[in-house]
Coordinates of C-alpha atoms and ligand atoms in Angstrom, one line a residue:
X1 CA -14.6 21.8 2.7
X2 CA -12.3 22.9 5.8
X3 CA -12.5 26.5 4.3
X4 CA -16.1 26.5 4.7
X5 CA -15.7 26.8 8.6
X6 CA -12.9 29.6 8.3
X7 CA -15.9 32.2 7.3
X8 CA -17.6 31.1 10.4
X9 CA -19.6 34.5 11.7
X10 CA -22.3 33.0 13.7
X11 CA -24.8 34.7 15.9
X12 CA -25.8 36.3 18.5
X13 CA -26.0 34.7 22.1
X14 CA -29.6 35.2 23.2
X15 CA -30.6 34.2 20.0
X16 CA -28.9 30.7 20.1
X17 CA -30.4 30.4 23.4
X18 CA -33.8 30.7 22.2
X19 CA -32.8 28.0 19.2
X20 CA -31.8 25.5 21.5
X21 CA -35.8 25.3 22.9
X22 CA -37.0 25.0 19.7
X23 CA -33.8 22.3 19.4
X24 CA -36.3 19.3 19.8
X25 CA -38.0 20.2 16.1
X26 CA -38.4 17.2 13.7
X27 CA -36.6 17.7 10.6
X28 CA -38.1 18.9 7.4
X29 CA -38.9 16.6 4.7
X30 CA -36.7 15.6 1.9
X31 CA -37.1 17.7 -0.7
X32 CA -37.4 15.9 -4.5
X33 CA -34.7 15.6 -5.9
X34 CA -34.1 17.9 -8.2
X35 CA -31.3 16.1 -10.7
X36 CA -32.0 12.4 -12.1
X37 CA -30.5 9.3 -10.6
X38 CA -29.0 8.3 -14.5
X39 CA -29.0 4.6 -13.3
X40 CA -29.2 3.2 -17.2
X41 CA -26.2 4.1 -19.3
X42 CA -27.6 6.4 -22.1
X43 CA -27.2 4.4 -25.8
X44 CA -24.6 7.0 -27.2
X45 CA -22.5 6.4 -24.0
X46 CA -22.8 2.6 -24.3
X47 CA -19.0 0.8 -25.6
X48 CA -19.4 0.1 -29.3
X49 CA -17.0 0.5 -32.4
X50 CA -18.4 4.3 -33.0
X51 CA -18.0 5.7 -29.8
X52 CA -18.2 9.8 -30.0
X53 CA -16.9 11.5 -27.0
X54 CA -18.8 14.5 -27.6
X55 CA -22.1 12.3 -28.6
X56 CA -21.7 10.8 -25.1
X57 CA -21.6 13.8 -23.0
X58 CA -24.6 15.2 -24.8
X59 CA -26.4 12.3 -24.1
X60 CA -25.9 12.5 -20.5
X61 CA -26.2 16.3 -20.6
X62 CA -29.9 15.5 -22.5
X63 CA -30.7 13.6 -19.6
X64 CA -31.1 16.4 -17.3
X65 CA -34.6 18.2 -17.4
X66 CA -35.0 21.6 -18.8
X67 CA -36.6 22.8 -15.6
X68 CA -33.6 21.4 -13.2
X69 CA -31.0 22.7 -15.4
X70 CA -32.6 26.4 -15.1
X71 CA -33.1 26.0 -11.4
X72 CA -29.2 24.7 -11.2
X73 CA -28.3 27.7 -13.1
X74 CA -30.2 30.0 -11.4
X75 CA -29.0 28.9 -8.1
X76 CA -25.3 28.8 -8.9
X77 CA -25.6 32.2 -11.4
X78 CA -27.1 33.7 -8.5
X79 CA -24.0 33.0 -6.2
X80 CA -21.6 34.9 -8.5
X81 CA -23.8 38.2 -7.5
X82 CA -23.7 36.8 -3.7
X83 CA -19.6 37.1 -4.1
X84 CA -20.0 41.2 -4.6
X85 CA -23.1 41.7 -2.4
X86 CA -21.0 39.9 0.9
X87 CA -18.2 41.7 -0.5
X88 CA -20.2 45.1 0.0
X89 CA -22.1 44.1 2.6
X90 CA -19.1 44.0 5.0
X91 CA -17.2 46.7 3.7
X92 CA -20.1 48.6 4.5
X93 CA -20.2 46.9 8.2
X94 CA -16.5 47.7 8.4
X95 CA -17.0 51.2 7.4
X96 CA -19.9 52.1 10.0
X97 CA -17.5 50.7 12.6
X98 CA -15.0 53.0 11.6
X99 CA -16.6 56.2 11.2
X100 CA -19.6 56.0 13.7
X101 CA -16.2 55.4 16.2
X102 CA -17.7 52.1 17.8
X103 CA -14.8 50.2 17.0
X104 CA -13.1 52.3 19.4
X105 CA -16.0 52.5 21.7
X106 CA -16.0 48.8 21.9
X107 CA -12.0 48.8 22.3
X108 CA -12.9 51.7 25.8
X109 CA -15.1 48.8 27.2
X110 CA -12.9 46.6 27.0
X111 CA -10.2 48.6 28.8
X112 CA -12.7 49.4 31.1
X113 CA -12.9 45.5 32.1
X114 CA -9.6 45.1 32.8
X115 CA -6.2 46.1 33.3
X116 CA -4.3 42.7 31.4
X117 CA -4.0 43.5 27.8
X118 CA -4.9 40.3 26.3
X119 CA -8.1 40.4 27.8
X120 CA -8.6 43.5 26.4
X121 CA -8.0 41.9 23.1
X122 CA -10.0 38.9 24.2
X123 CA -12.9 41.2 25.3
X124 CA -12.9 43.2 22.2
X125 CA -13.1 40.1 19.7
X126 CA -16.1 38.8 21.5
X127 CA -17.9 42.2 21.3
X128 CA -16.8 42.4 17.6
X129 CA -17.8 39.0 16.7
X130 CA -21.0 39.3 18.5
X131 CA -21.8 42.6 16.9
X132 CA -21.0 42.1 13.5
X133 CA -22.9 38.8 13.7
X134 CA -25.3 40.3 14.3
X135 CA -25.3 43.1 11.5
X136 CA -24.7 40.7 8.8
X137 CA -27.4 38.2 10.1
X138 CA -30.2 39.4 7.5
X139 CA -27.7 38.1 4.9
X140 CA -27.3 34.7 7.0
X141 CA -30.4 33.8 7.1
X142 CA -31.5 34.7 3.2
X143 CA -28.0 33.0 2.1
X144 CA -27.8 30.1 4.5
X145 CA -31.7 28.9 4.9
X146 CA -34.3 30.9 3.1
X147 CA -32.0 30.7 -0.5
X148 CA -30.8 26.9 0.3
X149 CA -34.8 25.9 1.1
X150 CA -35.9 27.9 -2.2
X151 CA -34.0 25.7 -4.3
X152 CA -34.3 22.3 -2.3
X153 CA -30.5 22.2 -1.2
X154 CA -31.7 22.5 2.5
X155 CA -33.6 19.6 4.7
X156 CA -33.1 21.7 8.3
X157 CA -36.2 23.5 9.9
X158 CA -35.0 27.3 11.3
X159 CA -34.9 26.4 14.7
X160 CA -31.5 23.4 14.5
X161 CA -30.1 25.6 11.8
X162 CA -30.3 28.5 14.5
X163 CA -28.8 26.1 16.7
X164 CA -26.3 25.4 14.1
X165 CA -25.2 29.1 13.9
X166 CA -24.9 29.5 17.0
X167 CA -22.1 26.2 17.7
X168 CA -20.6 27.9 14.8
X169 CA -19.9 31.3 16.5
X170 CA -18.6 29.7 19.7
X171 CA -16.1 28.1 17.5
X172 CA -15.6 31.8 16.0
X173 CA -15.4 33.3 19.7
X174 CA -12.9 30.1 20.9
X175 CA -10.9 30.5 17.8
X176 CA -10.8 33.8 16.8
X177 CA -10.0 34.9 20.6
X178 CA -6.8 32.8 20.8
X179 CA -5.7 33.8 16.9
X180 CA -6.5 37.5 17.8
X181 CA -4.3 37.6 20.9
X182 CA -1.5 35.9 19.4
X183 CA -1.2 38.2 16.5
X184 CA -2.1 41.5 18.8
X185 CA 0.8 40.0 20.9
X186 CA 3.2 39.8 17.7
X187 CA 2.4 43.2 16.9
X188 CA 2.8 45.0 19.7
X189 CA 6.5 43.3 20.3
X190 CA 7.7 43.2 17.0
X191 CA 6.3 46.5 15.8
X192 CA 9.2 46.5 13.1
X193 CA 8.6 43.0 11.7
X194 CA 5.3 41.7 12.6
X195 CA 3.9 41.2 8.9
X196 CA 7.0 38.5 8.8
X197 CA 5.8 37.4 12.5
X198 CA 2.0 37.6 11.9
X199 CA 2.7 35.7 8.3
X200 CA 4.4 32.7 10.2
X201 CA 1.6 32.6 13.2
X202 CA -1.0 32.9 10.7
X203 CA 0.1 29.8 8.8
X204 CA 0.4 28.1 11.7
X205 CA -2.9 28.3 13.0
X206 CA -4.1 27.3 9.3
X207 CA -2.4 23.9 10.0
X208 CA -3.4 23.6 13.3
X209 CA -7.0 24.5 12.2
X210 CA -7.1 21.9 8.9
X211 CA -5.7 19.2 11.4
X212 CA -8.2 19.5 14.5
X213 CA -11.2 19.9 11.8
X214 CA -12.2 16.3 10.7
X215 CA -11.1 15.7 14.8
X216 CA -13.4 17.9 16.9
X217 CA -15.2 20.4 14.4
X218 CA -16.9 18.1 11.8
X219 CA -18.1 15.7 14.9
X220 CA -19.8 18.8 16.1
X221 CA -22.2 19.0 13.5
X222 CA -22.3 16.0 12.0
X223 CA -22.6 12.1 13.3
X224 CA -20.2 10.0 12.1
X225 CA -20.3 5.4 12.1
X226 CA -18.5 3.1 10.9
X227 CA -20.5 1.6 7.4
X228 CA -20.8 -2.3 7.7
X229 CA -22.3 -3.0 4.4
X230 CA -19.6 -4.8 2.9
X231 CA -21.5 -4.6 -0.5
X232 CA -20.1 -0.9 -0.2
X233 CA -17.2 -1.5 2.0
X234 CA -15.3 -4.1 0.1
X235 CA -15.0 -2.4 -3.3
X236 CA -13.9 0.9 -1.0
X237 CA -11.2 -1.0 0.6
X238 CA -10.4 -3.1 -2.3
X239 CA -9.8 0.4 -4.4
X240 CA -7.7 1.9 -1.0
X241 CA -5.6 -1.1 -0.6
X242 CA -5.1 -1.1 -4.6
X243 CA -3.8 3.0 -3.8
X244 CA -1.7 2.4 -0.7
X245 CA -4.2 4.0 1.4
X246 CA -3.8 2.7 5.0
X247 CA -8.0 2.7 5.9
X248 CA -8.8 -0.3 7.9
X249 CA -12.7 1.2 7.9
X250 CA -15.3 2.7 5.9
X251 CA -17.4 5.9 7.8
X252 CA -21.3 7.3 7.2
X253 CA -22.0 10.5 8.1
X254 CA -25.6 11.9 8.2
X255 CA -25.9 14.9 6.4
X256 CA -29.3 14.5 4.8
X257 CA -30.5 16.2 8.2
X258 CA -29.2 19.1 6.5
X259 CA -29.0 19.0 3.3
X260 CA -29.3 16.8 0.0
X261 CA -25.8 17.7 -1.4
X262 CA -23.7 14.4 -1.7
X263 CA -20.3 14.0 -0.5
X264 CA -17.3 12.5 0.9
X265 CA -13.9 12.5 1.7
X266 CA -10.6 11.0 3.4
X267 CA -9.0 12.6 6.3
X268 CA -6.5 12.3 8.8
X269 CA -3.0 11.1 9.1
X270 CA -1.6 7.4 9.7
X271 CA -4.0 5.8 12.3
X272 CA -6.6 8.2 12.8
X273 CA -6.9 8.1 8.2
X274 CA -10.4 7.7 8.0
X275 CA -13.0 7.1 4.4
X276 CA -16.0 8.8 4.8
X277 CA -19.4 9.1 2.7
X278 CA -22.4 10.7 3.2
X279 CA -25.6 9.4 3.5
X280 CA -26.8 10.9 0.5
X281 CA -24.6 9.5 -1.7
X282 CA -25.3 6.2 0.1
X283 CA -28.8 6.4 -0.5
X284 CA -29.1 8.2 -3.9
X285 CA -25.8 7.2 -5.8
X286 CA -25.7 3.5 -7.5
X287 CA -22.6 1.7 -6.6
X288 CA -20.7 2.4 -9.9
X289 CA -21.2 6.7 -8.8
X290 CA -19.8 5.7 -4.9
X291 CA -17.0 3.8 -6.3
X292 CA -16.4 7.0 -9.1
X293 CA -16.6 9.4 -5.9
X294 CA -14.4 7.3 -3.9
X295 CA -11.3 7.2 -6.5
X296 CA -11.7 11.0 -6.8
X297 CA -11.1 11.4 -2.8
X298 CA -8.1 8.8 -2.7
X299 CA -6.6 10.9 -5.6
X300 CA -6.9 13.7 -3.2
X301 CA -5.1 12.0 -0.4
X302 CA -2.6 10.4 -2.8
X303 CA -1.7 13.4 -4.6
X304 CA -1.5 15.2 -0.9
X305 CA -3.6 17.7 -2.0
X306 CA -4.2 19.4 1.5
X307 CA -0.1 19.7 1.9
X308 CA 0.2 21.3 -1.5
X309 CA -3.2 23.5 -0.4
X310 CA -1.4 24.5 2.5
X311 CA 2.1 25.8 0.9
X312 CA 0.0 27.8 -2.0
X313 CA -2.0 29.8 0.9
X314 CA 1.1 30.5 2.9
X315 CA 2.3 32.2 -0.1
X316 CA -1.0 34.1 -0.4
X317 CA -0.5 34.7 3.2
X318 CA 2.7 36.1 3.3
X319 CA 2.0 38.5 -0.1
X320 CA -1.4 39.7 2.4
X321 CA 0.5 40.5 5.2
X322 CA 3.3 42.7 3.3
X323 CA 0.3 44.5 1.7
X324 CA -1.5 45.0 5.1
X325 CA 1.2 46.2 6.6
X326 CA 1.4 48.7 3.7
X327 CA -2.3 49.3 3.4
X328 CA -2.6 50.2 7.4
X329 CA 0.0 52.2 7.4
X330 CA -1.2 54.4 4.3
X331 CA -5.0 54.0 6.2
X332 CA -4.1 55.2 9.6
X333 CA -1.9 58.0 8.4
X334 CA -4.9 59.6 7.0
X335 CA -8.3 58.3 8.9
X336 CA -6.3 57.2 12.0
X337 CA -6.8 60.1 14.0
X338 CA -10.8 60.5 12.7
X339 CA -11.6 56.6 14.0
X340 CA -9.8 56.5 17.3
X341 CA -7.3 54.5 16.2
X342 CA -4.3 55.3 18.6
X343 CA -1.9 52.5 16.3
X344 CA -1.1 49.0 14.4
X345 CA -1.2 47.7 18.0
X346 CA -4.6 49.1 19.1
X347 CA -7.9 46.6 19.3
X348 CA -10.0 49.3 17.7
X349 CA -7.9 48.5 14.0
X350 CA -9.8 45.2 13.1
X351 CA -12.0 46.3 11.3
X352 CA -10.0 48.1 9.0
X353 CA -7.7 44.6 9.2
X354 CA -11.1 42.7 8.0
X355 CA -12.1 45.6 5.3
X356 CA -8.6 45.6 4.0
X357 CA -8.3 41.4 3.7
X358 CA -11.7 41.2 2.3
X359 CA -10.7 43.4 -0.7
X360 CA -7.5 41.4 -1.1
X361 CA -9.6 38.4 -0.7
X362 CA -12.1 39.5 -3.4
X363 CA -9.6 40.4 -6.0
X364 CA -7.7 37.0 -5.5
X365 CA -11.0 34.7 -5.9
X366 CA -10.5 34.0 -9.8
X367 CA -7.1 32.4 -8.8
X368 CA -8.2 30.7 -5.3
X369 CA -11.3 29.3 -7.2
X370 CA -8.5 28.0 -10.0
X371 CA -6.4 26.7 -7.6
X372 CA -8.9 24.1 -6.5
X373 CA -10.3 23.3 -9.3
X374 CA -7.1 22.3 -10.8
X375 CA -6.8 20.1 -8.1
X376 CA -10.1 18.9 -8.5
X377 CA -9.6 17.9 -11.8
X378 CA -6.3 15.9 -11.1
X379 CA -8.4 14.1 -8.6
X380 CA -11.1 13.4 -11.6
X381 CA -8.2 11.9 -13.2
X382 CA -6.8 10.2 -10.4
X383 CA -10.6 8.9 -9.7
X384 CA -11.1 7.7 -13.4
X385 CA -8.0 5.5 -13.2
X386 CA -8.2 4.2 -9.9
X387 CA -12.2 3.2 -10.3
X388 CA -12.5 2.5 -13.8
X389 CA -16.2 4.1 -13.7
X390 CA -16.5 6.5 -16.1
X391 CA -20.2 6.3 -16.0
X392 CA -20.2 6.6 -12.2
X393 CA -18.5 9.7 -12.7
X394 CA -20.9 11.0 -15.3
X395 CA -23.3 10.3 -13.0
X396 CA -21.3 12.0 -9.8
X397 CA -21.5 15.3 -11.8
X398 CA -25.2 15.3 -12.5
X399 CA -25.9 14.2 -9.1
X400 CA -23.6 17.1 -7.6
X401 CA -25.1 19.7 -10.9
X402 CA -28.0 20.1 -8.5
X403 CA -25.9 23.1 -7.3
X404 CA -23.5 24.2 -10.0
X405 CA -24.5 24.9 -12.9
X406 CA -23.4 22.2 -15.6
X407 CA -22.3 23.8 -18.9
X408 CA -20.7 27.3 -18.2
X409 CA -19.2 29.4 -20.9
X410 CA -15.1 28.8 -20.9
X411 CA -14.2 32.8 -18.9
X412 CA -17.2 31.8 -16.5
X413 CA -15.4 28.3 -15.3
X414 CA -12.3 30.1 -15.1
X415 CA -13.3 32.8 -12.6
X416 CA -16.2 31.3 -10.5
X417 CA -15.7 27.6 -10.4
X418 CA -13.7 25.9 -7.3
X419 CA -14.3 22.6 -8.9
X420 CA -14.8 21.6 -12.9
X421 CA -18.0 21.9 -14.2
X422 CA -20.4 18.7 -15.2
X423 CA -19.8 19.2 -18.7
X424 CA -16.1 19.0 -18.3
X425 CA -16.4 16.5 -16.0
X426 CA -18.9 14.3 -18.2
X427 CA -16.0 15.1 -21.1
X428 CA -13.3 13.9 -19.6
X429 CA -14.9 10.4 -18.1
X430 CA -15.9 9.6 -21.6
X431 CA -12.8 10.7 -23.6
X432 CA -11.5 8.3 -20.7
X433 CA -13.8 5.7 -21.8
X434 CA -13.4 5.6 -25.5
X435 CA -10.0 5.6 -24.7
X436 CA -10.3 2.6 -22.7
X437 CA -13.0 0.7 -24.7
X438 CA -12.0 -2.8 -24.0
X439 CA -12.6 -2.3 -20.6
X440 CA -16.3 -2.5 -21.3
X441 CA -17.1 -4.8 -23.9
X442 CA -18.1 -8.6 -22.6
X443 CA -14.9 -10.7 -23.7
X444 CA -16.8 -13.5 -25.1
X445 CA -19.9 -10.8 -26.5
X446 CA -20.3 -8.8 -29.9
X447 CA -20.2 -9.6 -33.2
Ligands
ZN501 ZN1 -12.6 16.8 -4.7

């Protein structure tokens, strides 16, 4: 998702020069897939006059084997402890930044460079980025390659994931610079009101960042086609039409060069609205799942689920700023003196900003995580209606329970789960069938 690239950190320059010689490297082999392709539709899910909701999801739970459902919930159980230890890490980060004074060391170079003073801001974001890139890359590289190869997620050999990491802190360098010297700039002329100021920027840029993603961030890591298969295409553009969805076209992107997650989604506004699928749920999912898949991203776009996305973090944006401004002031009056820190206004403050939003961050995840998957599970419904595939949906949640675990306790889904769980979601499709029975049972067939 968008948000995904709103963490970027990246890495080091010298380091992503030496990727890009090893740049040419084949890619690693598929790994096995880990979750069945449930092609046949289980005997307690099949239509008949006893139907049981509850039989039918255990049937398709049963299919999963005992050792993928550990290694799911093993992998996914062990993200909940990754939440606190990148929590920690970075606090720690921020800390020795603080008190070892080379926040404020950093913020002297950059004065030394020049006299302008968003250039000084400028300066100081790239030394920042660069450094603390740098610090947290141990964590990188066990969370973003050696973890994802341990439990098959990941296809890409070290040297293009390098590569990889490296695109992704120019876009944090690019980015960050601009958003950084904008919101020094608010600050230093609106010393009064900038957490109103800052607020209003800071949405801004989220808007300007979720538009220009699909556009000219995705493209940089991914290749995107048109798909001319019209066995897929025409029930795509069938179920779109059927939706009001304006697509004219049906996009591929590879992203089994990376990894073996499935996905899609539809982006964009009025001509540039695009469909897109990814080429492991072309080549793993049976029509009945892409068609499931489908209807849950036209619910997204339908129900305007990135708008409504939008407004909810402004709010959580506005609430952070009021209780930055608070925080900073409360921080600086007592350790402002002891780090350097000459004001609100002065470089050298970021990464007491960053130690200050992380915590706000961490205590808020229950209720981002909740947010989302409320919307994901309208889009379930949305999908179930507008596809009529209950069993592609079933499906759709085994195939993506190859990283989250399936059957959480009910506190667990509540607090760690941005999207339902594949027990919920295997629930709900058959509650939807049984509820819909005549849908599936052959007009002239049955006794
Ligand atoms: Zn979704």
């Amino acid at each position: 998702m968008v948000m995904r690239f709103l963490r970027v950190c990246g890495l080091l320059a010298l380091v992503g020069m030496l990727s890009s010689l090893v740049w040419g490297q084949t890619p690693g082999r598929l790994p096995k897939t880990e979750m069945p392709s449930v092609i046949t539709v289980p005997a307690a899910a099949q239509p008949s006059d006893h139907f049981d909701v509850q039989a039918a999801t255990e049937a398709y739970l049963a299919e999963i084997p005992a050792q993928a459902r550990a290694r799911s919930d093993a992998y996914f159980e062990g993200g909940y402890w990754l939440i606190l230890w990148d929590f920690l890490y970075g606090a720690v980060i921020a800390l020795l930044l603080l008190n070892l004074r080379w926040s404020a060391a950093m913020r002297n170079l950059a004065e030394r460079v020049t006299r302008f003073r968003p250039v000084h801001t400028m300066v100081y974001w790239v030394e920042y980025l660069v450094l603390t890139t740098v610090m947290v890359f141990p964590l990188t590289v066990y969370e973003g390659y050696i973890r994802e190869h341990k439990y098959g997620l990941a296809t890409q050999t070290f040297g293009p994931w390098l590569y990889d990491q490296f695109k992704l802190l120019l876009i944090g360098i690019v980015l960050g610079a601009i958003a950084t010297v904008v919101l020094f700039g608010v600050v230093r002329r609106l010393p009064r009101t900038w957490h109103i100021w800052g607020a209003v920027v800071s949405v801004v840029f989220l808007a300007l960042f979720t538009l220009i993603t699909p556009v000219f961030l995705v493209p940089m890591f991914y290749k995107v086609t048109k798909l001319n298969d019209p066995r897929i295409t025409q029930p795509i553009l069938r179920m779109a039409r059927a939706n009001g969805i304006p697509a004219q076209d049906v996009y591929q992107m590879d992203e089994s060069h990376i990894s073996t997650r499935i996905s899609a989604n539809v982006s964009g506004f009025g001509h540039t609205m695009r469909i897109t699928l990814n080429d492991n749920l072309l080549r793993r999912g049976s029509p009945e799942e892409i068609q499931a898949v489908m209807g849950h991203e036209m619910g997204h776009y339908v129900m305007n689920h990135i708008y409504k996305f939008l407004m909810f973090f402004s709010i959580v944006i506005v609430a952070g700023f009021a209780l930055l401004r608070w925080a900073l002031d409360w921080s600086l009056k007592r350790w402002g003196d002891k780090w350097q820190i000459r004001g609100i206004g002065d470089t050298a403050v970021l990464p007491l900003v960053v130690l200050l939003v992380s915590i706000y961050m961490f205590i808020l995840t229950p209720v981002l995580n909740s947010y989302t998957r409320i919307q994901e599970y309208e889009a379930d419904m949305y999908g179930l209606n507008a596809s009529r595939q209950p069993d592609g949906a079933a499906q759709a949640a085994i195939h993506v329970g190859e990283y989250r675990k399936m059957s959480p306790g009910r506190l667990e889904e509540l607090f760690f789960y941005d999207h339902p769980s594949g027990r919920t979601r295997i629930f709900s499709a058959m509650r939807w069938k049984a509820e819909n029975l005549q849908l599936f049972t052959p007009p002239c067939g049955g006794k």
